[in-house]
Coordinates of C-alpha atoms in Angstrom, one line a residue:
Chain A
M1062 CA 43.6 10.5 -5.7
K1063 CA 42.0 12.8 -8.2
L1064 CA 41.5 9.9 -10.7
R1065 CA 39.9 7.8 -8.0
D1066 CA 37.4 10.5 -7.2
V1067 CA 36.4 10.6 -10.8
T1068 CA 36.0 6.9 -11.1
A1069 CA 33.9 6.8 -7.9
E1070 CA 31.7 9.6 -9.3
A1071 CA 31.3 7.9 -12.6
K1072 CA 30.3 4.7 -10.9
L1073 CA 27.6 6.6 -9.0
L1074 CA 26.3 8.2 -12.1
L1075 CA 26.2 4.8 -13.8
V1076 CA 23.7 3.9 -11.2
G1077 CA 22.0 7.2 -10.9
I1078 CA 21.2 7.9 -14.5
P1079 CA 19.5 4.6 -15.4
L1080 CA 17.6 4.9 -12.1
L1081 CA 16.3 8.3 -13.1
I1082 CA 15.1 7.1 -16.5
W1083 CA 13.5 4.0 -15.0
T1084 CA 11.7 6.1 -12.4
L1085 CA 10.5 8.9 -14.7
L1086 CA 9.7 7.1 -17.9
P1087 CA 6.1 6.0 -17.2
V1088 CA 5.3 9.3 -15.6
Y1089 CA 6.9 11.2 -18.4
H1090 CA 5.1 9.1 -21.0
M1091 CA 1.8 10.0 -19.4
F1092 CA 2.7 13.7 -19.5
L1093 CA 3.8 13.4 -23.1
F1094 CA 0.5 11.9 -24.2
S1095 CA -1.4 14.6 -22.3
I1096 CA 0.2 17.4 -24.3
S1097 CA 0.3 15.6 -27.7
P1098 CA -2.4 15.9 -30.4
K1099 CA -3.9 12.5 -31.2
E1100 CA -1.9 11.9 -34.3
S1101 CA 1.5 12.5 -32.9
A1102 CA 0.8 10.7 -29.6
F1103 CA 0.8 7.5 -31.5
G1104 CA 4.0 8.3 -33.4
G1105 CA 6.4 7.2 -30.7
K1106 CA 8.1 10.6 -30.5
L1107 CA 9.9 11.7 -27.3
W1108 CA 8.6 15.2 -27.7
P1109 CA 5.6 16.3 -29.8
D1110 CA 6.1 18.7 -32.7
H1111 CA 3.2 20.8 -31.6
P1112 CA 2.6 20.5 -27.9
T1113 CA -0.9 21.5 -27.1
L1114 CA -3.3 21.9 -24.2
H1115 CA -6.2 20.7 -26.3
N1116 CA -6.6 17.4 -24.4
F1117 CA -7.1 19.3 -21.1
E1118 CA -9.7 21.5 -22.9
V1119 CA -11.6 18.3 -24.0
V1120 CA -11.4 16.8 -20.5
F1121 CA -12.4 20.0 -18.6
G1122 CA -15.2 20.6 -21.0
E1123 CA -16.4 17.0 -20.8
K1124 CA -16.4 16.9 -24.6
H1125 CA -16.0 13.1 -25.1
Y1126 CA -18.3 10.2 -24.5
Y1127 CA -16.0 8.7 -21.8
L1128 CA -15.8 12.0 -20.0
S1129 CA -19.4 13.0 -19.7
H1130 CA -19.2 12.9 -15.9
F1131 CA -15.6 14.0 -15.4
W1132 CA -16.2 16.7 -12.8
L1133 CA -18.8 14.6 -10.9
Q1134 CA -16.3 11.7 -10.8
L1135 CA -13.5 14.0 -9.6
W1136 CA -15.9 15.2 -6.9
N1137 CA -16.8 11.6 -5.9
S1138 CA -13.1 10.7 -5.5
L1139 CA -12.6 13.8 -3.3
L1140 CA -15.7 13.2 -1.2
I1141 CA -14.9 9.6 -0.6
A1142 CA -11.3 10.2 0.2
V1143 CA -12.1 13.0 2.7
S1144 CA -14.8 11.0 4.3
V1145 CA -12.5 8.0 4.7
G1146 CA -9.8 10.2 6.1
I1147 CA -12.1 11.8 8.8
L1148 CA -13.9 8.5 9.7
T1149 CA -10.6 6.6 10.0
L1150 CA -9.2 9.3 12.2
L1151 CA -12.2 9.2 14.5
V1152 CA -12.3 5.4 14.8
A1153 CA -8.5 4.9 15.1
T1154 CA -7.8 7.8 17.5
F1155 CA -10.6 6.6 19.9
A1156 CA -9.4 3.0 19.7
A1157 CA -5.7 3.9 20.2
F1158 CA -6.5 6.2 23.2
A1159 CA -8.6 3.5 24.8
I1160 CA -6.0 0.8 24.3
S1161 CA -2.9 2.7 25.0
R1162 CA -3.9 5.3 27.6
L1163 CA -7.1 4.0 29.3
K1164 CA -5.7 0.4 29.2
V1165 CA -9.1 -0.9 28.5
R1166 CA -9.7 -4.6 29.1
G1167 CA -9.5 -6.5 25.9
G1168 CA -7.6 -3.8 24.3
R1169 CA -4.6 -5.9 23.5
T1170 CA -6.8 -8.6 22.0
M1171 CA -8.5 -6.0 19.8
M1172 CA -5.1 -4.7 18.8
N1173 CA -3.9 -8.1 17.7
L1174 CA -7.1 -8.8 15.8
A1175 CA -6.7 -5.5 14.0
L1176 CA -3.1 -6.3 13.2
F1177 CA -4.1 -9.6 11.8
T1178 CA -6.6 -7.9 9.5
Y1179 CA -3.9 -5.6 8.4
F1180 CA -1.7 -8.5 7.2
I1181 CA -4.4 -10.3 5.3
P1182 CA -4.1 -8.9 1.8
A1183 CA -7.0 -6.6 1.0
A1184 CA -7.6 -8.3 -2.4
F1185 CA -8.6 -11.5 -0.6
L1186 CA -11.2 -9.6 1.5
A1187 CA -12.7 -8.0 -1.6
V1188 CA -14.9 -10.8 -2.7
P1189 CA -16.5 -11.5 0.8
M1190 CA -16.8 -7.7 1.3
Y1191 CA -18.6 -7.4 -2.0
K1192 CA -21.1 -10.2 -1.1
T1193 CA -21.6 -8.7 2.3
M1194 CA -22.3 -5.2 1.0
G1195 CA -24.8 -6.9 -1.2
N1196 CA -26.5 -8.5 1.8
Y1197 CA -26.5 -5.1 3.6
G1198 CA -28.1 -3.5 0.5
L1199 CA -25.3 -1.1 0.1
L1200 CA -24.0 -2.0 -3.4
N1201 CA -23.8 1.0 -5.7
N1202 CA -23.9 3.2 -2.7
Q1203 CA -20.9 5.3 -1.9
W1204 CA -21.2 4.5 1.8
A1205 CA -20.2 0.9 0.9
L1206 CA -16.8 2.1 -0.5
I1207 CA -16.3 4.6 2.4
L1208 CA -17.0 1.9 5.0
A1209 CA -14.9 -0.7 3.3
M1210 CA -11.9 1.7 3.1
V1211 CA -12.3 2.7 6.7
T1212 CA -12.2 -1.0 7.5
I1213 CA -9.0 -1.4 5.5
A1214 CA -7.3 1.8 6.7
S1215 CA -8.1 1.4 10.5
P1216 CA -5.8 -1.4 11.6
Y1217 CA -2.6 0.2 10.5
S1218 CA -3.8 3.6 11.7
I1219 CA -4.6 2.2 15.2
W1220 CA -1.3 0.5 15.3
V1221 CA 0.7 3.6 14.4
L1222 CA -1.3 5.8 16.8
K1223 CA -0.9 3.2 19.6
Q1224 CA 2.9 3.1 19.0
A1225 CA 3.0 6.9 19.1
S1226 CA 0.9 7.2 22.2
D1227 CA 2.8 4.6 24.1
K1228 CA 5.7 7.0 23.9
L1229 CA 3.9 9.7 25.8
P1230 CA 4.9 9.7 29.5
Y1231 CA 2.3 8.0 31.7
E1232 CA 2.9 10.7 34.4
L1233 CA 0.9 13.0 32.2
D1234 CA -2.2 10.9 32.7
E1235 CA -1.5 10.6 36.4
A1236 CA -1.2 14.4 36.8
A1237 CA -4.4 14.9 34.9
K1238 CA -6.2 12.4 37.1
M1239 CA -4.9 14.1 40.2
D1240 CA -6.3 17.3 39.0
G1241 CA -9.6 15.6 38.6
A1242 CA -9.7 15.4 34.8
S1243 CA -12.3 13.1 33.2
P1244 CA -11.1 10.7 30.5
L1245 CA -12.7 12.9 27.9
Q1246 CA -10.9 16.0 29.2
L1247 CA -7.6 14.0 29.2
F1248 CA -8.4 13.0 25.6
R1249 CA -9.2 16.5 24.4
L1250 CA -6.8 18.7 26.3
V1251 CA -3.7 16.5 26.7
Y1252 CA -3.8 13.6 24.2
L1253 CA -5.0 15.2 21.0
P1254 CA -2.6 18.2 21.0
L1255 CA 0.4 15.9 21.7
M1256 CA -0.6 13.5 19.0
M1257 CA -1.0 16.1 16.3
P1258 CA 1.9 14.9 14.0
S1259 CA 0.7 11.3 14.1
L1260 CA -2.8 12.4 13.4
V1261 CA -1.8 14.4 10.4
A1262 CA 0.2 11.3 9.2
I1263 CA -2.8 9.0 9.6
G1264 CA -5.2 11.4 8.1
T1265 CA -3.0 11.7 5.0
Y1266 CA -2.4 8.0 4.9
S1267 CA -6.1 7.0 4.9
L1268 CA -7.1 9.8 2.5
L1269 CA -4.5 8.7 0.0
L1270 CA -5.4 5.1 0.4
A1271 CA -9.0 5.9 -0.5
W1272 CA -8.2 8.2 -3.4
N1273 CA -5.9 5.6 -4.9
E1274 CA -8.1 2.6 -4.4
Y1275 CA -9.2 0.8 -7.6
L1276 CA -10.3 -2.8 -6.7
Y1277 CA -12.9 -2.0 -4.1
A1278 CA -14.1 1.0 -5.9
F1279 CA -14.8 -0.9 -9.1
L1280 CA -16.4 -3.8 -7.3
L1281 CA -18.7 -1.7 -5.1
L1282 CA -19.7 1.1 -7.4
S1283 CA -20.8 0.7 -11.0
N1284 CA -23.1 3.6 -11.8
D1285 CA -21.4 6.2 -14.0
R1286 CA -22.6 9.0 -11.7
Q1287 CA -21.2 7.3 -8.6
I1288 CA -17.9 5.9 -9.5
T1289 CA -14.6 7.5 -8.7
L1290 CA -12.2 8.9 -11.2
G1291 CA -9.9 5.9 -10.8
V1292 CA -12.7 3.5 -11.8
A1293 CA -13.5 5.8 -14.7
L1294 CA -9.9 5.5 -15.9
G1295 CA -10.2 1.7 -15.8
N1296 CA -13.4 1.9 -17.9
F1297 CA -11.5 3.5 -20.7
L1298 CA -10.1 0.1 -21.4
A1299 CA -13.5 -1.3 -22.2
A1300 CA -13.1 -0.3 -25.9
D1301 CA -10.4 -1.2 -28.3
D1302 CA -10.2 2.3 -29.8
S1303 CA -9.8 4.1 -26.5
P1304 CA -8.7 7.7 -26.7
W1305 CA -5.4 7.1 -25.0
E1306 CA -4.3 10.8 -25.1
L1307 CA -7.4 11.7 -23.1
L1308 CA -7.0 8.7 -20.8
M1309 CA -3.5 9.9 -20.0
T1310 CA -4.7 13.4 -19.5
V1311 CA -7.3 12.3 -17.0
G1312 CA -4.6 10.0 -15.4
L1313 CA -2.3 13.0 -14.9
I1314 CA -5.0 15.1 -13.3
Y1315 CA -5.9 12.1 -11.1
A1316 CA -2.3 11.6 -10.1
L1317 CA -1.4 15.2 -9.3
P1318 CA -3.3 15.7 -6.0
P1319 CA -2.0 12.6 -4.2
A1320 CA 1.5 13.4 -5.3
A1321 CA 1.2 17.0 -4.1
I1322 CA -0.2 15.8 -0.8
Y1323 CA 2.5 13.2 -0.4
Y1324 CA 5.3 15.7 -1.0
T1325 CA 3.7 18.3 1.2
F1326 CA 3.2 16.0 4.1
K1327 CA 6.3 14.0 3.5
R1328 CA 7.8 15.2 6.8
Y1329 CA 4.8 14.0 8.7
M1330 CA 4.3 10.9 6.7
V1331 CA 7.8 9.9 7.2
G1332 CA 8.3 11.2 10.8
G1333 CA 4.9 10.3 12.1
L1334 CA 4.7 6.8 10.6
T1335 CA 8.1 5.8 11.9
A1336 CA 7.3 5.0 15.5
G1337 CA 10.9 4.1 16.3
A1338 CA 11.5 1.9 13.3
V1339 CA 14.2 -0.5 12.4
K1340 CA 16.0 -1.2 15.7
S1341 CA 16.7 -4.8 14.8
Chain B
M471 CA 18.1 11.7 6.0
D472 CA 18.4 10.6 9.6
P473 CA 17.3 7.2 10.9
S474 CA 14.2 8.6 12.6
L475 CA 13.1 9.8 9.2
T476 CA 11.8 6.6 7.8
A477 CA 8.3 5.7 7.0
D478 CA 8.0 2.4 8.5
T479 CA 5.5 -0.1 9.5
W480 CA 6.8 -1.7 12.6
S481 CA 8.8 -1.0 15.6
E482 CA 10.1 -3.8 17.7
S483 CA 11.5 -2.3 20.9
R484 CA 8.5 0.0 21.4
A485 CA 5.9 -2.7 20.6
G486 CA 7.8 -5.1 22.9
S487 CA 7.7 -3.0 26.1
G488 CA 4.2 -1.6 25.5
L489 CA 2.5 -4.8 24.7
R490 CA 4.2 -6.7 27.5
Q491 CA 3.0 -4.3 30.1
S492 CA -0.6 -4.3 29.0
Q493 CA -0.5 -8.1 28.7
S494 CA 0.5 -8.8 32.3
G495 CA -2.0 -6.2 33.5
E496 CA -4.7 -7.8 31.6
R497 CA -3.9 -11.4 32.7
E498 CA -4.1 -10.3 36.4
M499 CA -7.4 -8.7 35.9
A500 CA -8.9 -11.6 34.0
T501 CA -7.9 -14.1 36.7
L502 CA -9.1 -11.8 39.4
V503 CA -12.5 -11.2 37.9
M504 CA -13.6 -14.3 36.2
P505 CA -11.2 -16.8 34.9
G506 CA -12.0 -18.2 31.5
T507 CA -14.1 -15.4 30.1
D508 CA -12.9 -13.4 27.2
P509 CA -11.8 -10.1 28.6
A510 CA -12.9 -8.3 25.5
L511 CA -16.6 -8.8 26.5
P512 CA -17.8 -6.4 29.0
V513 CA -20.6 -8.7 29.9
G514 CA -19.0 -10.7 32.7
P515 CA -17.8 -8.2 35.2
A516 CA -20.4 -5.6 34.2
K517 CA -22.3 -6.1 37.4
K518 CA -19.4 -4.6 39.3
R519 CA -19.2 -0.9 38.7
L520 CA -16.6 -0.1 36.2
S521 CA -14.3 2.9 36.8
P522 CA -15.1 5.8 34.5
W523 CA -11.8 5.1 32.8
Q524 CA -12.8 1.6 31.9
T525 CA -16.3 2.7 30.8
W526 CA -14.9 5.4 28.6
G527 CA -12.3 3.0 27.3
L528 CA -15.0 0.5 26.2
I529 CA -17.1 3.3 24.7
M530 CA -14.1 4.6 22.7
L531 CA -13.1 1.1 21.5
A532 CA -16.7 0.4 20.5
P533 CA -16.6 2.1 17.0
Y534 CA -13.7 0.0 15.8
A535 CA -15.1 -3.1 17.4
L536 CA -18.3 -2.5 15.5
V537 CA -16.5 -1.9 12.2
F538 CA -14.5 -5.1 12.9
L539 CA -17.6 -7.2 13.5
V540 CA -19.7 -5.8 10.7
F541 CA -17.0 -5.6 8.0
V542 CA -14.4 -8.2 8.9
I543 CA -15.9 -11.0 11.0
Y544 CA -19.2 -11.2 9.2
P545 CA -17.7 -11.1 5.6
V546 CA -15.1 -13.6 6.5
G547 CA -17.6 -15.9 8.1
Y548 CA -20.0 -15.5 5.3
G549 CA -17.2 -16.1 2.7
L550 CA -16.2 -19.3 4.5
W551 CA -19.8 -20.4 4.5
L552 CA -20.1 -19.8 0.7
A553 CA -17.0 -21.9 0.3
R554 CA -18.3 -24.8 2.4
H555 CA -19.0 -27.3 -0.4
P556 CA -16.2 -29.8 -1.2
A557 CA -17.4 -29.9 -4.8
S558 CA -16.2 -26.3 -5.3
Y559 CA -12.7 -27.4 -4.5
V560 CA -12.8 -30.3 -6.8
K561 CA -14.0 -28.0 -9.6
L562 CA -11.3 -25.5 -8.7
I563 CA -8.5 -28.0 -8.8
D564 CA -9.7 -29.3 -12.1
D565 CA -9.5 -25.8 -13.6
P566 CA -6.2 -25.5 -15.3
I567 CA -6.3 -21.7 -14.8
F568 CA -6.1 -22.2 -11.1
A569 CA -2.9 -24.3 -11.3
R570 CA -1.4 -21.7 -13.6
S571 CA -2.4 -18.9 -11.1
V572 CA -0.7 -20.8 -8.3
V573 CA 2.5 -21.1 -10.3
N574 CA 2.4 -17.5 -11.4
T575 CA 1.9 -16.4 -7.8
L576 CA 4.8 -18.4 -6.6
V577 CA 7.0 -17.0 -9.4
F578 CA 5.8 -13.5 -8.5
L579 CA 6.7 -14.0 -4.9
I580 CA 9.9 -16.0 -5.1
V581 CA 11.6 -14.5 -8.1
G582 CA 10.0 -11.1 -8.1
I583 CA 10.2 -10.2 -4.5
N584 CA 13.7 -11.5 -3.9
F585 CA 15.0 -9.7 -7.0
K586 CA 13.3 -6.5 -5.8
M587 CA 14.7 -6.8 -2.2
I588 CA 18.3 -7.4 -3.5
V589 CA 18.0 -4.3 -5.8
A590 CA 16.6 -2.3 -2.8
L591 CA 19.5 -3.4 -0.6
F592 CA 21.9 -2.3 -3.3
L593 CA 20.2 1.0 -3.9
S594 CA 20.0 1.8 -0.2
G595 CA 23.8 1.6 -0.3
F596 CA 23.8 4.0 -3.3
F597 CA 21.4 6.5 -1.6
V598 CA 23.5 6.9 1.6
Q599 CA 26.4 8.3 -0.4
P600 CA 26.8 11.9 0.7
R601 CA 26.2 13.9 -2.5
T602 CA 23.7 16.7 -3.1
W603 CA 22.5 15.3 -6.4
I604 CA 21.8 12.0 -4.8
K605 CA 19.6 13.8 -2.3
W606 CA 17.7 15.3 -5.1
L607 CA 17.5 12.0 -7.0
S608 CA 16.1 10.4 -3.9
L609 CA 13.2 12.9 -3.9
V610 CA 12.4 12.0 -7.6
F611 CA 12.9 8.3 -6.8
I612 CA 9.9 8.3 -4.4
L613 CA 7.5 9.4 -7.2
P614 CA 6.2 5.9 -8.2
W615 CA 5.2 5.3 -4.6
A616 CA 3.6 8.8 -4.3
V617 CA 1.4 8.6 -7.4
P618 CA -1.7 6.3 -7.7
S619 CA -1.0 3.1 -9.6
I620 CA -3.9 3.1 -12.0
P621 CA -2.7 5.9 -14.4
T622 CA 0.9 4.8 -14.3
I623 CA 0.2 1.2 -15.0
L624 CA -2.0 2.2 -17.9
S625 CA 0.8 4.4 -19.1
I626 CA 3.2 1.4 -19.0
R627 CA 0.5 -0.7 -20.7
F628 CA 0.5 1.7 -23.7
M629 CA 4.3 1.9 -23.7
L630 CA 4.3 -1.8 -24.3
N631 CA 1.8 -1.7 -27.1
P632 CA 3.5 -3.7 -29.9
E633 CA 2.4 -1.3 -32.7
W634 CA 2.1 2.1 -31.2
G635 CA 4.0 1.8 -28.0
I636 CA 7.2 3.9 -27.5
I637 CA 9.3 0.9 -26.5
N638 CA 8.9 -1.0 -29.7
H639 CA 9.4 2.3 -31.6
L640 CA 12.7 2.8 -29.9
I641 CA 13.7 -0.8 -30.6
F642 CA 12.8 -0.3 -34.2
E643 CA 14.8 2.9 -34.4
F644 CA 17.9 1.5 -32.9
T645 CA 18.0 -2.1 -34.3
G646 CA 15.6 -2.0 -37.2
A647 CA 13.9 -5.1 -35.9
D648 CA 10.4 -5.5 -34.6
G649 CA 10.1 -5.6 -30.8
P650 CA 8.3 -8.5 -29.1
N651 CA 4.6 -8.5 -28.6
W652 CA 5.1 -7.8 -24.9
L653 CA 1.7 -8.5 -23.4
N654 CA 0.6 -11.3 -25.8
D655 CA 3.2 -13.8 -24.6
P656 CA 2.2 -15.1 -21.2
T657 CA 5.8 -15.4 -19.9
I658 CA 6.9 -11.9 -21.0
A659 CA 3.5 -10.5 -19.8
L660 CA 4.0 -12.0 -16.4
G661 CA 7.6 -10.7 -16.3
M662 CA 6.3 -7.2 -17.2
A663 CA 3.7 -7.4 -14.4
I664 CA 6.5 -8.2 -12.0
L665 CA 8.5 -5.3 -13.3
V666 CA 5.5 -3.0 -12.9
H667 CA 5.1 -4.2 -9.3
I668 CA 8.8 -3.5 -8.7
W669 CA 8.6 -0.1 -10.3
K670 CA 5.8 0.8 -7.9
T671 CA 7.1 -0.6 -4.6
L672 CA 10.9 -0.4 -4.9
P673 CA 11.1 3.2 -3.5
F674 CA 9.3 2.2 -0.3
W675 CA 11.5 -0.8 0.5
T676 CA 14.7 1.2 -0.4
L677 CA 13.6 3.9 2.0
I678 CA 13.3 1.4 4.8
L679 CA 16.6 -0.2 4.1
I680 CA 18.2 3.2 3.9
A681 CA 17.0 3.8 7.5
G682 CA 18.5 0.4 8.4
R683 CA 21.9 1.4 7.0
L684 CA 21.8 4.8 8.6
A685 CA 21.2 3.2 12.0
I686 CA 24.6 1.4 11.9
P687 CA 27.2 3.5 13.8
K688 CA 29.7 5.2 11.6
E689 CA 32.6 4.3 13.9
M690 CA 32.4 0.7 12.8
Y691 CA 33.1 1.7 9.2
E692 CA 35.8 4.1 10.3
A693 CA 37.5 1.3 12.3
A694 CA 37.2 -1.0 9.4
A695 CA 38.7 1.6 7.0
V696 CA 41.7 2.0 9.4
D697 CA 42.2 -1.8 9.2
G698 CA 42.2 -1.5 5.4
A699 CA 38.9 -3.4 4.8
T700 CA 37.6 -3.5 1.2
N701 CA 34.0 -2.4 0.4
W702 CA 33.0 -6.0 0.1
Q703 CA 34.4 -6.8 3.5
K704 CA 32.7 -3.8 5.0
F705 CA 29.4 -5.1 3.6
K706 CA 30.0 -8.7 4.6
F707 CA 31.1 -8.0 8.2
I708 CA 29.4 -4.8 9.2
T709 CA 26.4 -4.0 7.0
W710 CA 24.9 -7.4 6.4
P711 CA 25.0 -8.7 10.0
S712 CA 23.3 -5.5 11.3
M713 CA 20.7 -5.5 8.5
R714 CA 19.9 -9.2 8.2
T715 CA 16.8 -9.3 10.5
L716 CA 15.4 -6.1 9.0
Y717 CA 16.0 -7.5 5.5
L718 CA 14.2 -10.7 6.3
T719 CA 11.2 -8.9 7.9
C720 CA 10.9 -6.7 4.9
T721 CA 11.0 -9.6 2.5
I722 CA 8.2 -11.5 4.4
L723 CA 6.1 -8.3 4.6
S724 CA 6.6 -7.6 1.0
M725 CA 5.6 -11.1 0.1
I726 CA 2.3 -10.8 2.1
W727 CA 1.5 -7.5 0.4
T728 CA 2.4 -8.8 -3.0
L729 CA 0.0 -11.7 -2.6
G730 CA -2.7 -9.1 -2.6
D731 CA -1.3 -7.1 -5.5
F732 CA -4.3 -7.0 -7.7
N733 CA -3.5 -3.8 -9.8
S734 CA -0.1 -4.8 -11.3
V735 CA -1.6 -7.8 -13.0
Y736 CA -5.2 -6.8 -13.6
L737 CA -4.5 -3.4 -15.1
L738 CA -1.5 -4.4 -17.2
T739 CA -2.6 -7.8 -18.7
G740 CA -6.2 -8.2 -17.4
G741 CA -5.1 -11.8 -16.7
G742 CA -4.6 -12.5 -20.4
P743 CA -3.5 -13.7 -22.8
A744 CA -6.0 -16.6 -22.5
D745 CA -6.1 -16.2 -18.6
L746 CA -2.5 -17.4 -18.4
T747 CA -1.1 -14.5 -16.3
H748 CA -3.6 -14.6 -13.4
V749 CA -2.3 -14.6 -9.9
L750 CA -4.4 -15.6 -6.8
A751 CA -5.4 -12.0 -6.2
T752 CA -7.0 -11.6 -9.6
L753 CA -8.3 -15.1 -9.9
G754 CA -10.9 -14.6 -7.2
I755 CA -12.2 -11.5 -9.0
R756 CA -12.3 -13.4 -12.3
Y757 CA -14.6 -16.1 -10.8
L758 CA -16.7 -13.4 -9.2
R759 CA -17.2 -11.8 -12.6
L760 CA -18.1 -15.1 -14.1
D761 CA -20.7 -15.4 -11.3
Q762 CA -19.0 -18.4 -9.7
V763 CA -18.8 -17.0 -6.2
D764 CA -18.2 -20.4 -4.6
L765 CA -15.1 -20.9 -6.8
S766 CA -14.0 -17.4 -6.0
M767 CA -14.2 -18.0 -2.3
A768 CA -12.6 -21.5 -2.6
S769 CA -9.6 -20.0 -4.5
I770 CA -9.2 -17.5 -1.6
V771 CA -9.4 -20.3 0.9
C772 CA -6.7 -22.1 -1.0
A773 CA -4.5 -19.1 -0.8
M774 CA -4.6 -19.2 3.0
P775 CA -1.9 -21.9 3.5
L776 CA 0.4 -19.4 1.7
V777 CA -0.8 -16.4 3.6
L778 CA -1.2 -17.6 7.2
P779 CA 2.4 -18.8 7.9
L780 CA 3.7 -15.4 6.6
V781 CA 1.2 -13.6 8.7
Y782 CA 2.0 -15.7 11.8
F783 CA 5.7 -14.9 11.3
M784 CA 4.9 -11.2 11.1
M785 CA 2.6 -11.2 14.2
K786 CA 5.2 -13.0 16.2
R787 CA 7.9 -10.4 15.2
L788 CA 5.6 -7.5 16.1
S789 CA 4.5 -8.6 19.5
K790 CA 7.8 -10.0 20.6

């Protein structure tokens, strides 16, 4: 019996340890570069002889050609992500309420159209979107990226919110109607408070989507003072002698906020985005 | 983790009942008011006074409808218009890079995704083992999904650098031989792009399949254990039959999303060497950068026969 337990544990470890290495290696590699001086970063060591925070100093002080707008670009990323989060919440909550609670005519059609958009890979919509933004005169304007990301984030958001609000008992609406509540009162006083967990989930989802976006950001914005930090990272690749230790440092700074948000709101992300899941 | 704890993108039972209700309601209304008009347009029955509920419903649906018109319908229509010349398609088919991209995309989907889903199915069995350290590991395991893909893909890109990268350093240290020139060989480079994609998305699918496994009643396994079933028999007769539909749905959905996976290829190989590792998602952007918008749109139109059946399958499953 004892021996069998040991073998079972060993088998699990045999899966667990490679999995841990596989998962952490690229992230650790990034971290390693960020604390290595330039010379030792390229030496292929697993730990630098003299770990240093010098790279962070260079980045925060914008002391390199590639970094001259670091703080501005970080701000751009933040501004765009927050705007997308708020706008998506507005658009999607209204739509989900209208479809699910007010049973508006054409709501189901709209829902299906939205779902259809959700399934078309965003990369295929990128080229038409780029040309369209050109027609609208919005290229190199941060509104272009914000609106594009709202377009991409909305369908899934509406769908999740609709699922969640279908679960609320219909008697609530009836009772509110009996008491003479207007649709807006129902929305504000009954619907929003009950939907809070899903709203947090959707806000987080769209915010992270916008922060992490690369393709649309690099297509729609090109001016150094307007691009997001993600695009700036990609621009490092333009030169052959890229300062990789700085690139990895910026990458780490760029990766930390979304990871922190994800782990903080994991409960909501996971609980709120479920909507009943996997009953098949 | 309990089954309700899973980030997931669909729900069948809920969607089923909810959608059916509104559908029948809508049909009645449409036939009562004005058969044949699209109920999405408020124009037809506007003469009759709408109830405040319907009015507010239309007002609240308007922002999304507007976004949809301005940023989905118009771009798609404009894109199709740009791709209207048959000459573009002739040029596209004559371009060897296009043929190569189609093959790469198919390899990515058929080999990459199936491999990923099988691994995810296996790992979901690993993560449901009741151990504290496995709980902790599962938290770490989500990391690739939680961090943005740009910095991590660039990190992998440097790891694979033939001269300075850590991988070839380790290979040299252990074997004394030079490692391969990872990203300069189209086959290996594509393989690496697939691995990057798997690294990034494996946690998500594993999480979903874990939820699927946890939804299976424990009693079934206990009964099987009493009857002396082996692990393989338990999987074959209990786990797989209950997870088959979910597994298929996940595979299809993953294929759809992978078709649009731009980052894994573009940031790792940039389509190179010699444009041999492009997939359809990056090819459109390549043409755009070469200022060949018609080819770009044509290549996207050519991807539709691949995308639409998958989308159709998903839509049917979701509104069943």
